Short mmCIF file of C-alpha atoms in Angstrom, two decimals:
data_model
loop_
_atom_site.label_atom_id
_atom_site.label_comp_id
_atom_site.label_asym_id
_atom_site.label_seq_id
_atom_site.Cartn_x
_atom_site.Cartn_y
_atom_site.Cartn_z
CA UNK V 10 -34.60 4.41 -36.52
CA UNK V 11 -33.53 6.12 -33.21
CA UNK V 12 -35.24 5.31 -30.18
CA UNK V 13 -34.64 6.88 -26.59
CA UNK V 14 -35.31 5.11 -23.18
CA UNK V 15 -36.32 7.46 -20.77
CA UNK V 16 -36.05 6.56 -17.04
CA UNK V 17 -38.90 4.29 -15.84
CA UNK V 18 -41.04 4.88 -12.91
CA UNK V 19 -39.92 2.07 -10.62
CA UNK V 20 -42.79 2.17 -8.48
CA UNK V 21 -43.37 2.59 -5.28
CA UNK V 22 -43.64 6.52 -6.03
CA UNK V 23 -39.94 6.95 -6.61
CA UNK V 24 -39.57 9.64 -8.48
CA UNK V 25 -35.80 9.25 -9.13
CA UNK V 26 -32.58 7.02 -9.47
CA UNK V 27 -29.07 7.01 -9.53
CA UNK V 28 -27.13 5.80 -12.13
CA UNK V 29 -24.57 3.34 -10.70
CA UNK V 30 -22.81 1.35 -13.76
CA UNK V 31 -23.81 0.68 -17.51
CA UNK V 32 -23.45 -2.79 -18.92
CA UNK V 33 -23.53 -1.69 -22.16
CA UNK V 34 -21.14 0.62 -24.04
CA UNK V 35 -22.13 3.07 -27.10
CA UNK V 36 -22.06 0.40 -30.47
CA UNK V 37 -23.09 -2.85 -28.21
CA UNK V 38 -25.76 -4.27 -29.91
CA UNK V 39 -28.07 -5.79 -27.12
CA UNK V 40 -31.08 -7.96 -27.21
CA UNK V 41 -34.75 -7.09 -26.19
CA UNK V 42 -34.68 -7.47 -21.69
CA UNK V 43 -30.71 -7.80 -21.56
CA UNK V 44 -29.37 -5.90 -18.55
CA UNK V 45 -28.24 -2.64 -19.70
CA UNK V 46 -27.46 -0.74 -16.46
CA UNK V 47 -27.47 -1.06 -12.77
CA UNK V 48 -29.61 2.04 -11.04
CA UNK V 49 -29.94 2.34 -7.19
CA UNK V 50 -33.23 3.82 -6.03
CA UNK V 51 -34.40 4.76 -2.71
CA UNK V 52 -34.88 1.15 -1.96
CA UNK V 53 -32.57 -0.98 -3.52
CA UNK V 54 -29.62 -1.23 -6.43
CA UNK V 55 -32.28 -2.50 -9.48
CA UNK V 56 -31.10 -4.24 -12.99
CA UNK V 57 -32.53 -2.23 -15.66
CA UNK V 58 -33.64 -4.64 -19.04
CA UNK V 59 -33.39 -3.06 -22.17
CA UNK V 60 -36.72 -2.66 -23.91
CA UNK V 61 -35.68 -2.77 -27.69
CA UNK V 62 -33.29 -4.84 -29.57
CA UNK V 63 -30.61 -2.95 -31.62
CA UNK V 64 -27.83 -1.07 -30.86
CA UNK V 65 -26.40 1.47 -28.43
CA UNK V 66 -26.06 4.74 -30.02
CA UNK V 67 -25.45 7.14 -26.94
CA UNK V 68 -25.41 6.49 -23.11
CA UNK V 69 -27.13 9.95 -22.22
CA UNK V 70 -26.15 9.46 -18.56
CA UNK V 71 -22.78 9.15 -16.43
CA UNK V 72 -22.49 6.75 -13.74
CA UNK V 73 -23.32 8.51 -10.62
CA UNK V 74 -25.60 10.96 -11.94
CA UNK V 75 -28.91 11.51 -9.90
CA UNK V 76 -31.86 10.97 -13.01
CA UNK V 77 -35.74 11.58 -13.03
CA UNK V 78 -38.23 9.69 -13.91
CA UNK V 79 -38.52 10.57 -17.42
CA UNK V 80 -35.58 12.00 -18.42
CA UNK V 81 -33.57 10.01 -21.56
CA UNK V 82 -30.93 7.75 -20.60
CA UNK V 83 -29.79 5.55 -23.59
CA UNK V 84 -30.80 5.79 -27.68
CA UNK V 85 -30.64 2.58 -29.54
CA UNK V 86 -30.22 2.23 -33.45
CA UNK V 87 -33.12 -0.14 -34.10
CA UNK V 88 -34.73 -1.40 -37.32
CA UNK V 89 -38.51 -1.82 -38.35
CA UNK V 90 -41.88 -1.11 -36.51
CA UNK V 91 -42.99 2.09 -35.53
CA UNK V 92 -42.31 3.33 -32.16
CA UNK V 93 -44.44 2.20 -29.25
CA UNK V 94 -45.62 4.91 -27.31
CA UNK V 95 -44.74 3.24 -23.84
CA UNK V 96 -40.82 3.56 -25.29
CA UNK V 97 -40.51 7.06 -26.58
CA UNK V 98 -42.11 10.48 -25.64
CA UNK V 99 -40.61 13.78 -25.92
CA UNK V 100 -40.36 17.07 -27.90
CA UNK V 101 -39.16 15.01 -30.98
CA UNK V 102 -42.32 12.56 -30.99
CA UNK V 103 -45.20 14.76 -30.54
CA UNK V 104 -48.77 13.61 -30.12
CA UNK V 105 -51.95 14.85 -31.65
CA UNK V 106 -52.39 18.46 -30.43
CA UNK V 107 -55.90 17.56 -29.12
CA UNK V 108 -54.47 14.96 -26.58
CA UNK V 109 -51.06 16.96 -24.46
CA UNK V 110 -51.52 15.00 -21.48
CA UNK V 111 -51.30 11.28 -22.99
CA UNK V 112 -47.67 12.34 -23.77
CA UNK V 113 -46.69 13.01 -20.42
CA UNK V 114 -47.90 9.27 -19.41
CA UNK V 115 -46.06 8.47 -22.38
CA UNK V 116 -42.85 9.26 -19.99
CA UNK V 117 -43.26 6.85 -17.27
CA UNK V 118 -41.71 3.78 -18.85
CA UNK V 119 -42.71 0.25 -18.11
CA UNK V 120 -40.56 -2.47 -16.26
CA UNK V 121 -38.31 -3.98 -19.48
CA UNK V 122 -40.26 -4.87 -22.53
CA UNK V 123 -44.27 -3.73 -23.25
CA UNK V 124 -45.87 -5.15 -25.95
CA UNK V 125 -46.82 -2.67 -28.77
CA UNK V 126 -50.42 -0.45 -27.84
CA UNK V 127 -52.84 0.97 -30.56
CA UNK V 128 -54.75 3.88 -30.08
CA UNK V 129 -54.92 5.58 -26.92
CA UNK V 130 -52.78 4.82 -23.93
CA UNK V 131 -53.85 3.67 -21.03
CA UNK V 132 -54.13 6.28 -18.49
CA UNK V 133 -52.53 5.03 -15.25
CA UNK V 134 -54.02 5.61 -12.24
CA UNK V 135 -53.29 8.30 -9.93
CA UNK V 136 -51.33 7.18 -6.97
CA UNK V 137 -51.36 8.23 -3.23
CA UNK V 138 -48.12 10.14 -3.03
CA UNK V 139 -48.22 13.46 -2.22
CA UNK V 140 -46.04 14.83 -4.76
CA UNK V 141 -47.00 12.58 -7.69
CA UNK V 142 -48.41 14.68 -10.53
CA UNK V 143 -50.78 13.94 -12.74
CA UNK V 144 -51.00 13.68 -16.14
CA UNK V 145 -53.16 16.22 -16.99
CA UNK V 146 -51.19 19.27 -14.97
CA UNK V 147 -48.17 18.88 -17.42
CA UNK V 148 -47.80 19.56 -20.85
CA UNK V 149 -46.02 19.61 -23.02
CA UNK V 150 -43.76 17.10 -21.58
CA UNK V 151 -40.85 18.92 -19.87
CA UNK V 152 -38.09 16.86 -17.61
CA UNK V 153 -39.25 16.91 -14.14
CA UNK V 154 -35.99 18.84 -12.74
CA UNK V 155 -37.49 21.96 -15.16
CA UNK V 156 -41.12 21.70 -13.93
CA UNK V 157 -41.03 23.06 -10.17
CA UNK V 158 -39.18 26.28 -11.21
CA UNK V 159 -40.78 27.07 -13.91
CA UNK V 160 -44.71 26.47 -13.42
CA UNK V 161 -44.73 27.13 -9.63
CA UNK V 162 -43.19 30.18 -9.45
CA UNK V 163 -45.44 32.72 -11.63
CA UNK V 164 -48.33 31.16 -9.88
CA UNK V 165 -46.90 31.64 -6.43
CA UNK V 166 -46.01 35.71 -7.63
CA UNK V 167 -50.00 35.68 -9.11
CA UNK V 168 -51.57 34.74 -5.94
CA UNK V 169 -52.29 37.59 -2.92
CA UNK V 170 -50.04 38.51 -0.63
CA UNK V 171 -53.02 38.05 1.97
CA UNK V 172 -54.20 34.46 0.43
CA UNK V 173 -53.83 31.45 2.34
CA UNK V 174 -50.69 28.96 0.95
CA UNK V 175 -51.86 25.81 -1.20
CA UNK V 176 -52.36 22.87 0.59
CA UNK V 177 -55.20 20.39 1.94
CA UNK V 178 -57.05 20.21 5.02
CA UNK V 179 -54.90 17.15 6.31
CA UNK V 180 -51.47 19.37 5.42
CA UNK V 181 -52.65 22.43 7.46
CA UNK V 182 -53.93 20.33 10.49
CA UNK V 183 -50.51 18.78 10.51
CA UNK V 184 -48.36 21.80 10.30
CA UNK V 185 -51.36 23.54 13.21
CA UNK V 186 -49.45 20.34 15.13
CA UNK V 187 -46.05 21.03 14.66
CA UNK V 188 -46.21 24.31 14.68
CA UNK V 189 -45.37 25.11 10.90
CA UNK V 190 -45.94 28.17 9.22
CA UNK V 191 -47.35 27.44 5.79
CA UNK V 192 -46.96 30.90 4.54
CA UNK V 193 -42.87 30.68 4.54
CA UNK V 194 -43.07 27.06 2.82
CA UNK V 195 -43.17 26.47 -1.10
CA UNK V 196 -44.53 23.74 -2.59
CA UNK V 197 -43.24 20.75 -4.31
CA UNK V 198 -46.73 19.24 -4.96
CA UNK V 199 -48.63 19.56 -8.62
CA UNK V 200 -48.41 23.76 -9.26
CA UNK V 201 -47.15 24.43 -6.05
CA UNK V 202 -49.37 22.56 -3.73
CA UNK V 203 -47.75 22.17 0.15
CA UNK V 204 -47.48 18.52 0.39
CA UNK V 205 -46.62 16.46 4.23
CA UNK V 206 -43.27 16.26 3.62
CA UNK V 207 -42.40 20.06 2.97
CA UNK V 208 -43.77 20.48 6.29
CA UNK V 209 -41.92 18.08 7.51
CA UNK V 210 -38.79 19.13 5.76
CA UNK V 211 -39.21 22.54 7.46
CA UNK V 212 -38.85 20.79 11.02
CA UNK V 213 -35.03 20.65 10.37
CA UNK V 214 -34.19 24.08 9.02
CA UNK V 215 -34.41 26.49 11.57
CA UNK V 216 -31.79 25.26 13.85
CA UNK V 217 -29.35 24.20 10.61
CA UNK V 218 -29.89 27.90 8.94
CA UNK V 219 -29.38 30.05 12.23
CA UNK V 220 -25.97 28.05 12.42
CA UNK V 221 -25.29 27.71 8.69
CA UNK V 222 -22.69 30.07 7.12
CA UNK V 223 -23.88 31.24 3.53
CA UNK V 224 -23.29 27.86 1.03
CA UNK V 225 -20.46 27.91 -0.84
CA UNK V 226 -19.52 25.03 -3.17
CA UNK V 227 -17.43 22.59 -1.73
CA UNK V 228 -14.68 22.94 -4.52
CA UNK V 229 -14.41 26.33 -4.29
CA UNK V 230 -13.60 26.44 -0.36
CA UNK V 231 -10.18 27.41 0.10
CA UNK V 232 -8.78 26.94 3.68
CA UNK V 233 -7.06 30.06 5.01
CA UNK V 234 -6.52 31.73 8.19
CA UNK V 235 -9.19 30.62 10.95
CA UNK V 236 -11.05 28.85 8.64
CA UNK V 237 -11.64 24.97 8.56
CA UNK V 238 -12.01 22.39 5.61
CA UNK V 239 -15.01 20.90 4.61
CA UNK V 240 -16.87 18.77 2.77
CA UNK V 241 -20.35 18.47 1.42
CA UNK V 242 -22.26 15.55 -0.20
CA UNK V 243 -25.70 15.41 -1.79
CA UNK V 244 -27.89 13.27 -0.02
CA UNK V 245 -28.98 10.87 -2.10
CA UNK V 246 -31.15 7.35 -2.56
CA UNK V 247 -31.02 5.24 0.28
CA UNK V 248 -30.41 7.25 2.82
CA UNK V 249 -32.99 10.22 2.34
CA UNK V 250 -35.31 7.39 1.79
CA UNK V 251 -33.95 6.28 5.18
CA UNK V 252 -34.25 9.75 6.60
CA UNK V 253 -37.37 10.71 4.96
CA UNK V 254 -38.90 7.55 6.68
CA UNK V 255 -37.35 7.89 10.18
CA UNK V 256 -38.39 11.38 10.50
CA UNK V 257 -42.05 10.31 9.42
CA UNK V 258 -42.55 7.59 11.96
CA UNK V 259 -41.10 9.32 14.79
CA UNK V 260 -43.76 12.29 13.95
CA UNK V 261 -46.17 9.79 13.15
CA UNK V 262 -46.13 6.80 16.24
CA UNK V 263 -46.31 7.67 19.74
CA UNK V 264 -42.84 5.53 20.78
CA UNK V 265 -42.12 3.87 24.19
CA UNK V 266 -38.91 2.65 24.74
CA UNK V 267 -38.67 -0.15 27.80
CA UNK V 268 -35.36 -1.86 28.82
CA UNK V 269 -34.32 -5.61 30.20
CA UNK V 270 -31.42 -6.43 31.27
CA UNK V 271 -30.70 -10.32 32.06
CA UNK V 272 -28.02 -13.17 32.19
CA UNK V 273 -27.84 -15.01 28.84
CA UNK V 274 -24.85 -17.46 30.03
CA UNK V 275 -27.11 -20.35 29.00
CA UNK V 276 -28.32 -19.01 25.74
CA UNK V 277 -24.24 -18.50 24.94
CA UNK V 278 -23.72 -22.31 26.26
CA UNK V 279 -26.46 -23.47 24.27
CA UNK V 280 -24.70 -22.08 21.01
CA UNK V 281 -21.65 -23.16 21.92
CA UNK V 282 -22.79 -26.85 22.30
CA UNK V 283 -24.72 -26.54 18.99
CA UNK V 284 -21.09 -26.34 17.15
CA UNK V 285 -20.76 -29.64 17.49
CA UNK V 286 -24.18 -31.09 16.69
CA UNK V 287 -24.42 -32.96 13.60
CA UNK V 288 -28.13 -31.08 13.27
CA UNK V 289 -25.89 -27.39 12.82
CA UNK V 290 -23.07 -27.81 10.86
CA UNK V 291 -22.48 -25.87 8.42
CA UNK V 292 -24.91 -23.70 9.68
CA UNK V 293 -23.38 -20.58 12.05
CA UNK V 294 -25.54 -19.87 15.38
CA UNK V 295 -25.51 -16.34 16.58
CA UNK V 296 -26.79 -14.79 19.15
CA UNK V 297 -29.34 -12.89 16.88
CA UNK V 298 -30.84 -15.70 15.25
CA UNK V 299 -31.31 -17.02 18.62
CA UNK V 300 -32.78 -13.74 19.80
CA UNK V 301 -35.08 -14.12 16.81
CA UNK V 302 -36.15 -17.38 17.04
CA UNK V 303 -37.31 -16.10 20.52
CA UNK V 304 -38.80 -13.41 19.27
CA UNK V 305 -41.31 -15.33 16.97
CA UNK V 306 -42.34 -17.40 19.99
CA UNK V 307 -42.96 -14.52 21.99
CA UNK V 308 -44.74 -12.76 19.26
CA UNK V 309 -47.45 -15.71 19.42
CA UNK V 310 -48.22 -15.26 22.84
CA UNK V 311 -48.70 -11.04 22.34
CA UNK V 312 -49.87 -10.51 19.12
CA UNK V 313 -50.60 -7.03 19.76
CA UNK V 314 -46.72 -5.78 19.05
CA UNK V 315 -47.11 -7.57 15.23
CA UNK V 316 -49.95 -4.79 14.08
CA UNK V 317 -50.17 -1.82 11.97
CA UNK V 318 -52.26 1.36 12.35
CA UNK V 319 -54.05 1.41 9.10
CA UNK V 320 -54.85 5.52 9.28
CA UNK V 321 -56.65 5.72 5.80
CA UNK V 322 -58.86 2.56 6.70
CA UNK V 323 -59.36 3.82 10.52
CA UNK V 324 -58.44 0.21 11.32
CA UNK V 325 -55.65 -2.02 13.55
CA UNK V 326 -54.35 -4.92 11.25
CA UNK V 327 -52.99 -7.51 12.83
CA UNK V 328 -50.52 -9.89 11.06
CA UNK V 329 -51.09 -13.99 12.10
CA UNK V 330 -47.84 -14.15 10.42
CA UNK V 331 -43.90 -12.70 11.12
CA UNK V 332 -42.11 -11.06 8.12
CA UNK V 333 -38.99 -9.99 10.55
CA UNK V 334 -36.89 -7.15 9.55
CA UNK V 335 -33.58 -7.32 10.21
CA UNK V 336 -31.91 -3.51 10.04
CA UNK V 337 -28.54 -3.57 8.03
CA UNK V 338 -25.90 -0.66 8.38
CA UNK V 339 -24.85 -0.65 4.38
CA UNK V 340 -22.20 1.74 2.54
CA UNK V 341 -25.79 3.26 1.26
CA UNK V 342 -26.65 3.59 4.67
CA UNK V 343 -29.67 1.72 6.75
CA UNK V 344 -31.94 -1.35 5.21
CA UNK V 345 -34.22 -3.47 7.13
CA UNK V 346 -34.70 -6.26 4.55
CA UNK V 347 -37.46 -8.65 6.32
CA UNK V 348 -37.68 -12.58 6.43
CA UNK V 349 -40.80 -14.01 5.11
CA UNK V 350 -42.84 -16.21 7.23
CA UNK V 351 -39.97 -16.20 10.15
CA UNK V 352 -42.30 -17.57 12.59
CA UNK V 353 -42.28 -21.11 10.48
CA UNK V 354 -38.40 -21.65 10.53
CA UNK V 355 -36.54 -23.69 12.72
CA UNK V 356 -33.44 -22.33 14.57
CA UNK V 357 -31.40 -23.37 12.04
CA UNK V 358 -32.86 -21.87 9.08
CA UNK V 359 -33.16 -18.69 10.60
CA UNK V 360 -30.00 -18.62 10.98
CA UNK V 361 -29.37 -19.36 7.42
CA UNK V 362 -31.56 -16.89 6.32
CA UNK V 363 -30.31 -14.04 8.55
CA UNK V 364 -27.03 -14.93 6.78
CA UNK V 365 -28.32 -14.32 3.40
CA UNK V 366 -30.27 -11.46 4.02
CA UNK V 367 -27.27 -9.27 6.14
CA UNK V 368 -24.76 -10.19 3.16
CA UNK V 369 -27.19 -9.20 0.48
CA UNK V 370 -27.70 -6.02 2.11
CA UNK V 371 -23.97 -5.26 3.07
CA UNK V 372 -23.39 -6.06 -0.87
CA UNK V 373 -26.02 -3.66 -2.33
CA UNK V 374 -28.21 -6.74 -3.92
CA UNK V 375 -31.24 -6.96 -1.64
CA UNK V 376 -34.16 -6.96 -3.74
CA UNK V 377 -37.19 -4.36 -3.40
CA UNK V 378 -39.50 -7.27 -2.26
CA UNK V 379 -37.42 -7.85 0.47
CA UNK V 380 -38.08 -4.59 1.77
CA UNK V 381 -41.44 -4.33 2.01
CA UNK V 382 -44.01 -6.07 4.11
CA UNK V 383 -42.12 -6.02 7.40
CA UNK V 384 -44.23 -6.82 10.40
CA UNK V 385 -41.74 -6.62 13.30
CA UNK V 386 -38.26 -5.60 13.04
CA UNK V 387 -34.52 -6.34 15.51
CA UNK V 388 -32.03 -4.16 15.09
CA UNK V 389 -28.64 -5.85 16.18
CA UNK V 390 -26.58 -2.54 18.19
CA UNK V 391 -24.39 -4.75 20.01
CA UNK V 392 -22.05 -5.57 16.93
CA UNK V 393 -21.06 -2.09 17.27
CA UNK V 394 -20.27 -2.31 21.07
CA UNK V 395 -23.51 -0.45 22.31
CA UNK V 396 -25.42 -1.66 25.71
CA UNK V 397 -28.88 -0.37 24.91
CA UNK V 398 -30.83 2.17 22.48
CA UNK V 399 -34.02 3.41 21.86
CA UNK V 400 -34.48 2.24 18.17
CA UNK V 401 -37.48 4.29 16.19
CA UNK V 402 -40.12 2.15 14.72
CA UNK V 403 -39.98 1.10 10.81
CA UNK V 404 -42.48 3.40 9.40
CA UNK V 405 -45.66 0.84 9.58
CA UNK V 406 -44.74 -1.83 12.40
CA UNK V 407 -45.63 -1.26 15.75
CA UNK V 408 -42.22 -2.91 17.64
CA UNK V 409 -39.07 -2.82 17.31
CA UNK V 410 -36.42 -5.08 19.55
CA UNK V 411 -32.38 -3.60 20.03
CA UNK V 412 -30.28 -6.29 21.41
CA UNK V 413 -27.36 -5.03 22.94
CA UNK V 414 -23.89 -5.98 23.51
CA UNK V 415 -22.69 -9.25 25.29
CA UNK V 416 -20.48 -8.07 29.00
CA UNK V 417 -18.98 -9.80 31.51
CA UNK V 418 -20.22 -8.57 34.84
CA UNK V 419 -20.86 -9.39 38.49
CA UNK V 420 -24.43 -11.16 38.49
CA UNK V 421 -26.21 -12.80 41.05
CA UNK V 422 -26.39 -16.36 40.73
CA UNK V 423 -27.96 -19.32 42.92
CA UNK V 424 -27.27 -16.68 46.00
CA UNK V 425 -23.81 -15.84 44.79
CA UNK V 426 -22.09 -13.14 43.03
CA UNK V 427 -20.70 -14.18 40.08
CA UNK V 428 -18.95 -13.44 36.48
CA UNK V 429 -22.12 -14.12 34.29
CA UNK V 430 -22.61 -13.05 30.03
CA UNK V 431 -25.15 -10.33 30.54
CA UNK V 432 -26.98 -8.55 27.81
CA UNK V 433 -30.15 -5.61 27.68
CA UNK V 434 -32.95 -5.36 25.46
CA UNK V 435 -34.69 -2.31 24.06
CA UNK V 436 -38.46 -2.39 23.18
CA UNK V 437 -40.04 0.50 21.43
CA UNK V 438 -43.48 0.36 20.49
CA UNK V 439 -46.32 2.37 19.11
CA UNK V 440 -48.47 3.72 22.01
CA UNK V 441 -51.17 3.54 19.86
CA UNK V 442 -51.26 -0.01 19.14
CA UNK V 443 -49.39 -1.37 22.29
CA UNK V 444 -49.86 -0.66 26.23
CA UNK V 445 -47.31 -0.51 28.38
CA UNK V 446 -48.17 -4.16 29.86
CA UNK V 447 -48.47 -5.24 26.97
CA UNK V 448 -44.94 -4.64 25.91
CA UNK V 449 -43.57 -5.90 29.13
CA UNK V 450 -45.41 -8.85 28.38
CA UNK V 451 -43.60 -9.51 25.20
CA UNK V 452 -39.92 -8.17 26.64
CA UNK V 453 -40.05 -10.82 29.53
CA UNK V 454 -41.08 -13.53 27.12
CA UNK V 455 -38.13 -13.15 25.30
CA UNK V 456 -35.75 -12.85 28.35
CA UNK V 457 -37.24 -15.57 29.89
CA UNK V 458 -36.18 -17.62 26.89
CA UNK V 459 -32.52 -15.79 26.53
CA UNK V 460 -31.61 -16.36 30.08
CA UNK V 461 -33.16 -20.11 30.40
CA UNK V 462 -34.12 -21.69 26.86
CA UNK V 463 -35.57 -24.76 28.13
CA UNK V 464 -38.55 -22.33 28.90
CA UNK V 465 -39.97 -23.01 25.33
CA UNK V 466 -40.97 -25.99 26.74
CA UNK V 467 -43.50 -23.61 29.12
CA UNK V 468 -44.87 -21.56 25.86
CA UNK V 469 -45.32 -23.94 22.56
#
């Protein structure tokens, strides 16, 4: 008996993945929740379990192919029991005609292995994303690259010329903001509905499509006279996840940006003298896991830059705890894998952890967990020979802290001019959630620490 795994939904409201290497070739017989395939998401490069035992008839997927939710992806040969309806759904297993829209939940596959259901499936509950559909909107099932085109469309040539576009009160007060037309958009919401991020999306094309010469495709550019090579990639996972999520917080949080510059000589003697304590080895001291450690201390004494705006709830949450992002330039481009509980490690297990975490992320294994449920993030911009920045907020934190480069300069010192290590930090902050003071407050606090560390003696 043939049965096909379709995609599963991840979570998270990812509503597609990339293919980036099969474990398995067709004839492997594999056992039920061996990894069969390696897919990168938005978030994170995921192991995929295989959810029957048997073996691999057809891989219906290359590596590097961009794959909805739903759509098949590998057929197994396996013997015995009927097939559960969490495995298999599609034009070859039909459902009862009286019930069209338990097959489409039929599509969104389960994390590895489900047990067996009888009788109805359990409709899953409808989640906040804007462009998640639900079950009942499509049937029969259809992949989800073929639904936009072909549903939307006749609607959108049904409807007035005069009537106003599809979208909800929250969508049009947003685009009233930014000035957005809603009449030139289309929809990528359930039958054509104008969702946040189409408005948002239409930010960017005006300026890009008065410059734009008509698209050709890339391979069939030719360079002649006067004209210049190109080259165009899709954009894809990570980054327009990253993208998506930078453009929404800088729309989204009020940001302030303040700067301090200050002599860290003794912070860069301090780790210089820690080489050789028996305490540290084995363990590498930067300057950024000093620069965190400081961080957590100074978080304690302004607690207002480790909140969240909680818009649906109308409330501020504050966090009595630090999960510290750490923002990691990757191959796939940016992460900001966090550090649970950061405030609770000692220098030297910060630094171990900030270890970990940058090397996971550089190698493409940091796990989805680790990238949620950031509080307060640092991104590092001196590595890449930068003084300063202004850093935008990770969608949902209310500071960020950009530590700049390390430079040799003329400094005044005990009434002297001399060569001192000099560095700047870069605050930004959500105006909503932290004053001005406030983050001053919280800047100082760390360059008091940076440029004399035997002030934690004056703080703890």
């Amino acid at each position: 008996m043939i049965k096909v795994f379709r995609l599963p939904d991840l979570g998270e409201g990812l509503t597609e993945s990339e293919i980036v290497a099969w474990r398995v070739s067709p004839g492997d017989t594999v056992e039920l929740n061996q990894l069969i395939a390696d897919v990168e998401t938005a978030k994170a490069v995921v192991e995929l379990p295989s959810p029957f035992a048997g073996v691999v008839t057809q891989l219906h997927q290359q590596p590097g192919t961009v794959v909805h939710v739903g759509e098949p992806i590998v057929s197994f040969e396996v013997a015995g029991a009927e097939v559960a309806a969490t495995a298999v759904a599609g034009p070859a297993v039909a459902p009862a005609p009286a019930e069209p829209a338990e097959e489409r939940e039929a599509v969104l596959v389960g994390y590895g292995a489900a047990p067996e259901r009888s009788g109805r499936p359990h409709r899953r509950a409808r989640t906040g994303a804007p462009d998640a559909v639900a079950p009942a909107t499509v049937a029969p099932v259809v992949a989800p690259a073929t639904v936009a085109p072909a549903t939307v469309a006749p609607e959108a040539e049904a409807e007035p010329a005069a009537s106003r576009p599809r979208s909800t009160p929250p969508v049009r007060a947003l685009a009233r903001v930014l000035g957005v037309d809603l009449s030139q958009l289309t929809g990528t919401g359930p039958t054509g509905l104008i969702t946040r991020e189409d408005v948002r999306a239409q930010l960017a094309r005006p300026a890009a499509e008065e410059l734009a010469e008509p698209v050709v495709d890339a391979t069939t550019l030719a360079p002649g006279p006067g004209r210049r090579e190109e080259t165009r990639s899709p954009i894809r996972s990570v980054r327009k996840h990253t993208a998506a999520a930078m453009v929404r917080s800088a729309f989204t949080a009020p940001h302030v940006t303040e700067f301090l510059t200050i002599d860290v000589t003794p912070t860069m003697e301090l780790i210089e003298s820690l080489r050789t304590n028996r305490a540290f080895q084995g363990v590498r001291i930067g300057i950024l896991a000093v620069v965190a450690k400081a961080l957590c201390l100074a978080v304690a004494r302004n607690p207002d830059v480790n909140t969240r705006w909680d818009e649906t709830a109308g409330e501020i949450v504050q966090f009595h705890y630090v999960n510290l992002g750490i923002a990691a330039a990757t191959p796939r481009g940016l992460l900001v894998p966090n550090i649970p509980d950061a405030d609770r490690l000692g220098l030297a297990e910060l630094a171990a952890a900030l270890a970990g975490l940058t090397e996971a992320a550089r190698a493409g294994s940091t796990s989805a967990a680790s990238l949620r449920g950031g509080t307060i993030s640092i991104t590092n911009v001196g590595v890449f020979g930068i003084d300063a920045g202004t850093p935008i907020l990770n969608p949902g934190e209310a500071a960020i802290l950009a530590v700049g480069g390390i430079r040799r300069l003329p400094w005044e010192h005990r009434g002297e001019i001399a060569l001192r290590q000099v560095m700047t930090l870069s605050l930004s902050f959500d105006h909503r959630l932290v004053d001005g003071e406030q983050g001053a407050r919280f800047l100082v606090d760390i360059g008091a620490i940076l440029a004399d560390p035997a002030m934690v003696l004056t703080m703890v």
